Short mmCIF file of C-alpha atoms in Angstrom, two decimals:
data_model
loop_
_atom_site.label_atom_id
_atom_site.label_comp_id
_atom_site.label_asym_id
_atom_site.label_seq_id
_atom_site.Cartn_x
_atom_site.Cartn_y
_atom_site.Cartn_z
CA MET N 1 244.24 163.91 118.21
CA THR N 2 247.53 162.60 116.90
CA VAL N 3 245.95 161.60 113.60
CA PHE N 4 244.45 165.08 113.24
CA LEU N 5 247.74 166.85 113.83
CA VAL N 6 249.49 164.69 111.26
CA PHE N 7 246.71 165.06 108.71
CA VAL N 8 246.35 168.87 108.78
CA PRO N 9 249.69 169.72 107.06
CA HIS N 10 248.83 167.41 104.18
CA VAL N 11 245.43 169.11 103.78
CA CYS N 12 247.09 172.53 103.76
CA LEU N 13 249.58 171.40 101.11
CA LEU N 14 246.74 169.99 99.03
CA VAL N 15 244.72 173.23 99.19
CA ALA N 16 247.86 175.27 98.43
CA SER N 17 248.51 173.09 95.40
CA TRP N 18 244.94 173.57 94.15
CA TYR N 19 245.00 177.34 94.39
CA SER N 20 248.53 177.81 93.06
CA SER N 21 247.80 175.98 89.81
CA GLN N 22 244.26 177.07 88.90
CA SER N 23 243.37 176.98 85.22
CA MET N 24 240.08 178.45 83.99
CA CYS N 25 238.23 179.38 80.83
CA VAL N 26 235.24 181.51 79.86
CA ARG N 27 232.18 179.72 78.51
CA TRP N 28 229.60 181.43 76.33
CA GLN N 29 226.73 179.08 75.49
CA SER N 30 228.51 176.08 73.90
CA VAL N 31 231.81 177.84 73.10
CA CYS N 32 234.77 177.87 75.51
CA SER N 33 237.76 180.18 75.40
CA ASN N 34 241.38 179.15 75.79
CA TYR N 35 242.44 178.20 79.30
CA PHE N 36 244.38 180.73 81.39
CA ASN N 37 246.04 180.63 84.80
CA VAL N 38 244.52 182.34 87.84
CA ASN N 39 247.00 182.95 90.65
CA LYS N 40 244.81 185.05 92.96
CA GLY N 41 241.38 184.69 94.50
CA VAL N 42 239.18 181.78 95.49
CA ARG N 43 236.98 179.61 93.31
CA GLN N 44 233.51 180.99 92.70
CA GLY N 45 230.92 178.63 94.17
CA GLY N 46 233.54 176.50 95.91
CA ILE N 47 232.70 174.99 99.29
CA LEU N 48 235.96 176.22 100.81
CA SER N 49 235.75 179.72 99.31
CA PRO N 50 233.71 181.42 102.11
CA PHE N 51 235.96 179.94 104.81
CA LEU N 52 239.19 180.86 103.04
CA PHE N 53 238.04 184.41 102.31
CA ARG N 54 236.89 184.89 105.91
CA PHE N 55 240.30 183.72 107.07
CA TYR N 56 241.93 186.15 104.65
CA ILE N 57 240.05 189.23 105.94
CA ARG N 58 239.89 188.27 109.64
CA ASP N 59 242.45 190.95 110.61
CA LEU N 60 240.43 193.57 108.72
CA ILE N 61 237.26 192.54 110.58
CA PHE N 62 239.07 192.60 113.94
CA ASN N 63 240.55 196.07 113.30
CA ILE N 64 237.10 197.50 112.58
CA THR N 65 235.14 195.83 115.38
CA SER N 66 237.82 196.61 118.00
CA LEU N 67 237.22 200.37 117.55
CA ASN N 68 233.77 200.07 119.20
CA ILE N 69 232.27 202.49 116.68
CA ASP N 70 228.90 201.07 115.75
CA CYS N 71 225.12 201.37 115.54
CA ASN N 72 222.61 199.73 117.86
CA PHE N 73 219.97 197.49 116.27
CA ALA N 74 217.50 195.92 118.71
CA GLY N 75 220.13 195.89 121.45
CA ILE N 76 222.91 194.53 119.21
CA ASN N 77 225.88 196.74 118.37
CA VAL N 78 226.87 196.39 114.71
CA SER N 79 229.77 198.14 112.99
CA LEU N 80 230.37 195.89 110.01
CA LEU N 81 228.32 193.72 107.62
CA ALA N 82 230.48 191.42 105.51
CA TYR N 83 229.18 189.22 102.72
CA ALA N 84 231.79 187.81 100.34
CA ASP N 85 233.75 190.82 99.04
CA ASP N 86 231.04 193.39 99.92
CA LEU N 87 231.54 195.36 103.15
CA VAL N 88 229.11 197.73 104.87
CA LEU N 89 230.42 200.07 107.59
CA LEU N 90 227.94 201.48 110.12
CA ALA N 91 228.40 204.40 112.51
CA GLN N 92 226.14 206.87 114.30
CA THR N 93 228.48 209.84 113.89
CA TRP N 94 231.29 211.13 111.70
CA ALA N 95 233.51 208.57 113.39
CA LEU N 96 232.74 206.56 110.27
CA GLN N 97 235.93 208.09 108.85
CA SER N 98 237.87 206.24 111.57
CA LEU N 99 236.39 202.97 110.31
CA LEU N 100 237.48 203.87 106.78
CA ARG N 101 241.02 204.50 108.00
CA ALA N 102 241.03 201.12 109.73
CA VAL N 103 239.93 199.54 106.46
CA GLU N 104 242.76 201.28 104.62
CA VAL N 105 245.42 200.07 107.06
CA ALA N 106 244.10 196.51 107.10
CA GLY N 107 243.83 196.50 103.31
CA ILE N 108 247.48 197.48 102.95
CA ASN N 109 248.56 194.72 105.34
CA ILE N 110 246.76 192.00 103.37
CA ASN N 111 247.40 193.53 99.94
CA MET N 112 243.72 194.22 99.29
CA THR N 113 242.51 197.01 97.03
CA PHE N 114 239.15 198.79 97.14
CA ASN N 115 237.02 200.04 94.27
CA THR N 116 236.27 203.62 95.29
CA ARG N 117 234.05 204.11 92.23
CA LYS N 118 231.61 201.55 93.62
CA THR N 119 231.97 202.67 97.26
CA VAL N 120 229.29 205.14 98.33
CA CYS N 121 227.96 206.74 101.50
CA MET N 122 224.36 207.02 102.65
CA VAL N 123 222.94 209.12 105.47
CA PHE N 124 219.86 207.80 107.30
CA ASN N 125 218.17 210.79 108.88
CA PRO N 126 216.23 210.39 112.15
CA SER N 127 212.45 210.24 111.90
CA ASP N 128 212.25 213.34 114.09
CA ARG N 129 213.34 216.20 111.83
CA CYS N 130 214.22 218.31 114.86
CA LYS N 131 217.17 215.99 115.42
CA ILE N 132 218.63 216.46 111.92
CA VAL N 133 221.96 218.26 112.30
CA GLY N 134 222.48 219.17 108.64
CA GLU N 135 221.45 218.57 105.04
CA THR N 136 224.95 218.47 103.53
CA PHE N 137 228.13 217.00 104.95
CA PRO N 138 231.81 216.88 104.03
CA ALA N 139 232.84 213.90 101.95
CA PHE N 140 234.35 210.80 103.48
CA THR N 141 237.57 209.56 101.90
CA LEU N 142 239.01 206.13 101.18
CA ARG N 143 242.56 205.92 99.85
CA ASP N 144 242.46 209.73 99.50
CA SER N 145 239.49 209.45 97.14
CA PRO N 146 236.26 211.26 98.13
CA LEU N 147 233.23 208.98 98.31
CA LEU N 148 229.94 209.87 96.66
CA PHE N 149 226.77 210.39 98.72
CA VAL N 150 223.67 208.62 97.37
CA ASN N 151 219.99 208.44 98.36
CA LYS N 152 219.61 204.76 97.44
CA PHE N 153 221.91 201.87 96.68
CA LYS N 154 221.57 198.28 95.48
CA TYR N 155 223.18 195.86 97.92
CA LEU N 156 222.94 192.07 97.47
CA GLY N 157 220.13 192.55 94.97
CA HIS N 158 218.01 194.74 97.28
CA ILE N 159 217.66 198.50 96.85
CA THR N 160 218.08 200.32 100.16
CA ASP N 161 216.64 203.84 100.34
CA HIS N 162 217.81 206.54 102.74
CA SER N 163 214.17 207.15 103.73
CA PHE N 164 213.70 203.46 104.68
CA SER N 165 211.03 203.15 101.97
CA ASP N 166 210.84 199.93 99.94
CA ASP N 167 209.08 201.54 96.96
CA SER N 168 212.29 201.63 94.91
CA ASP N 169 212.94 197.93 95.42
CA ILE N 170 209.35 197.01 94.55
CA ASN N 171 209.61 199.07 91.34
CA ARG N 172 212.83 197.20 90.54
CA GLU N 173 210.98 193.91 90.98
CA ILE N 174 208.17 195.10 88.68
CA ARG N 175 210.65 195.90 85.90
CA ALA N 176 212.45 192.58 86.41
CA LEU N 177 209.17 190.62 86.28
CA PHE N 178 208.20 192.20 82.97
CA THR N 179 211.67 191.53 81.56
CA ARG N 180 211.78 187.88 82.63
CA THR N 181 208.27 187.27 81.31
CA ASN N 182 209.11 188.75 77.90
CA ILE N 183 212.22 186.57 77.67
CA LEU N 184 210.21 183.49 78.60
CA CYS N 185 207.52 184.20 76.01
CA ARG N 186 210.10 184.78 73.27
CA ARG N 187 212.13 181.64 73.96
CA PHE N 188 209.24 179.27 74.72
CA LYS N 189 206.52 180.64 72.44
CA ARG N 190 206.06 177.28 70.71
CA CYS N 191 205.73 175.29 73.95
CA SER N 192 202.47 174.22 75.54
CA LEU N 193 200.63 176.29 78.12
CA ALA N 194 201.62 173.88 80.91
CA VAL N 195 205.31 174.31 80.07
CA LYS N 196 205.00 178.11 79.98
CA VAL N 197 203.21 178.25 83.33
CA ARG N 198 205.80 175.93 84.88
CA ARG N 199 208.63 178.09 83.54
CA PHE N 200 206.89 181.23 84.78
CA ARG N 201 206.57 179.88 88.31
CA THR N 202 210.17 178.66 88.29
CA TYR N 203 212.08 181.56 86.73
CA CYS N 204 209.85 184.63 86.79
CA VAL N 205 208.41 184.57 90.30
CA CYS N 206 211.50 184.92 92.46
CA PHE N 207 210.53 187.45 95.13
CA TYR N 208 213.24 186.26 97.49
CA ASP N 209 213.60 189.66 99.17
CA ALA N 210 209.85 190.33 99.57
CA ALA N 211 210.19 189.52 103.27
CA LEU N 212 212.24 192.72 103.65
CA TRP N 213 209.39 194.94 102.43
CA THR N 214 208.03 196.63 105.53
CA ASP N 215 207.49 200.26 104.47
CA PHE N 216 205.82 200.89 101.11
CA THR N 217 202.91 202.77 99.60
CA ILE N 218 199.68 201.05 98.56
CA GLY N 219 199.98 202.43 95.03
CA VAL N 220 203.35 200.74 94.41
CA PHE N 221 202.13 197.45 95.85
CA ASN N 222 199.02 197.57 93.66
CA ARG N 223 201.25 198.09 90.61
CA LEU N 224 203.15 194.95 91.57
CA ALA N 225 199.89 192.99 91.82
CA SER N 226 198.76 194.36 88.45
CA CYS N 227 202.12 193.46 86.92
CA TYR N 228 201.83 189.89 88.17
CA SER N 229 198.31 189.54 86.74
CA LYS N 230 199.40 190.83 83.33
CA CYS N 231 202.47 188.58 83.21
CA ILE N 232 200.66 185.40 84.24
CA ASN N 233 198.06 186.00 81.53
CA VAL N 234 200.57 186.57 78.70
CA PRO N 235 201.25 182.83 78.12
CA LYS N 236 197.50 182.14 78.07
CA VAL N 237 196.86 184.88 75.49
CA GLN N 238 199.72 183.58 73.31
CA GLN N 239 198.37 180.04 73.51
CA ARG N 240 194.92 181.23 72.46
CA TYR N 241 196.18 183.00 69.35
#
């Protein structure tokens, strides 16, 4: 225990030295820009970055969760989803504005700013239409800026729809699969068929969020299957001709 207590201050000084003298550059292919100093933020991809950022916003998280304004999912009360610098606030009623006020206060205390142009609101209506209280609602505000209401939003690469349908996200994956396949065929058109197929399996087929698809129409899913068949056959057709 004594060794640990003596060692911790040196570790803190070391980390403080790292982050107070960061020097970075922008790389585009094989060309690098001039180096510049970065005095704020954590290193992207760094092992310590998630821990340091969590420590930085811990008061913000506590202020939100202590209000006991949340939604119940399978017996678990959830008011906040936090992943890196993306925050999702959840509430069953218009008390969501209270959560936004808590975010404002906590943001001022830790000198954090919020991008209100990328902050949106989404209303999930109950499945029983008799329980819908209204079709339009007054706008929520963050830092005195009204927030836009949307029917769908892309969060962590997955498109969430207000109707709980996954059709929009599957259509996004169809467009992405066509795009990635076209890029592969253009850049590796002179390679062998084995190389193209290997590249296709590695870079084109990345359905990492397919496990989230629970509510979709058969027509959209059939279009995804048709898209996959067309894309996997493109390298073979190119090789033939």
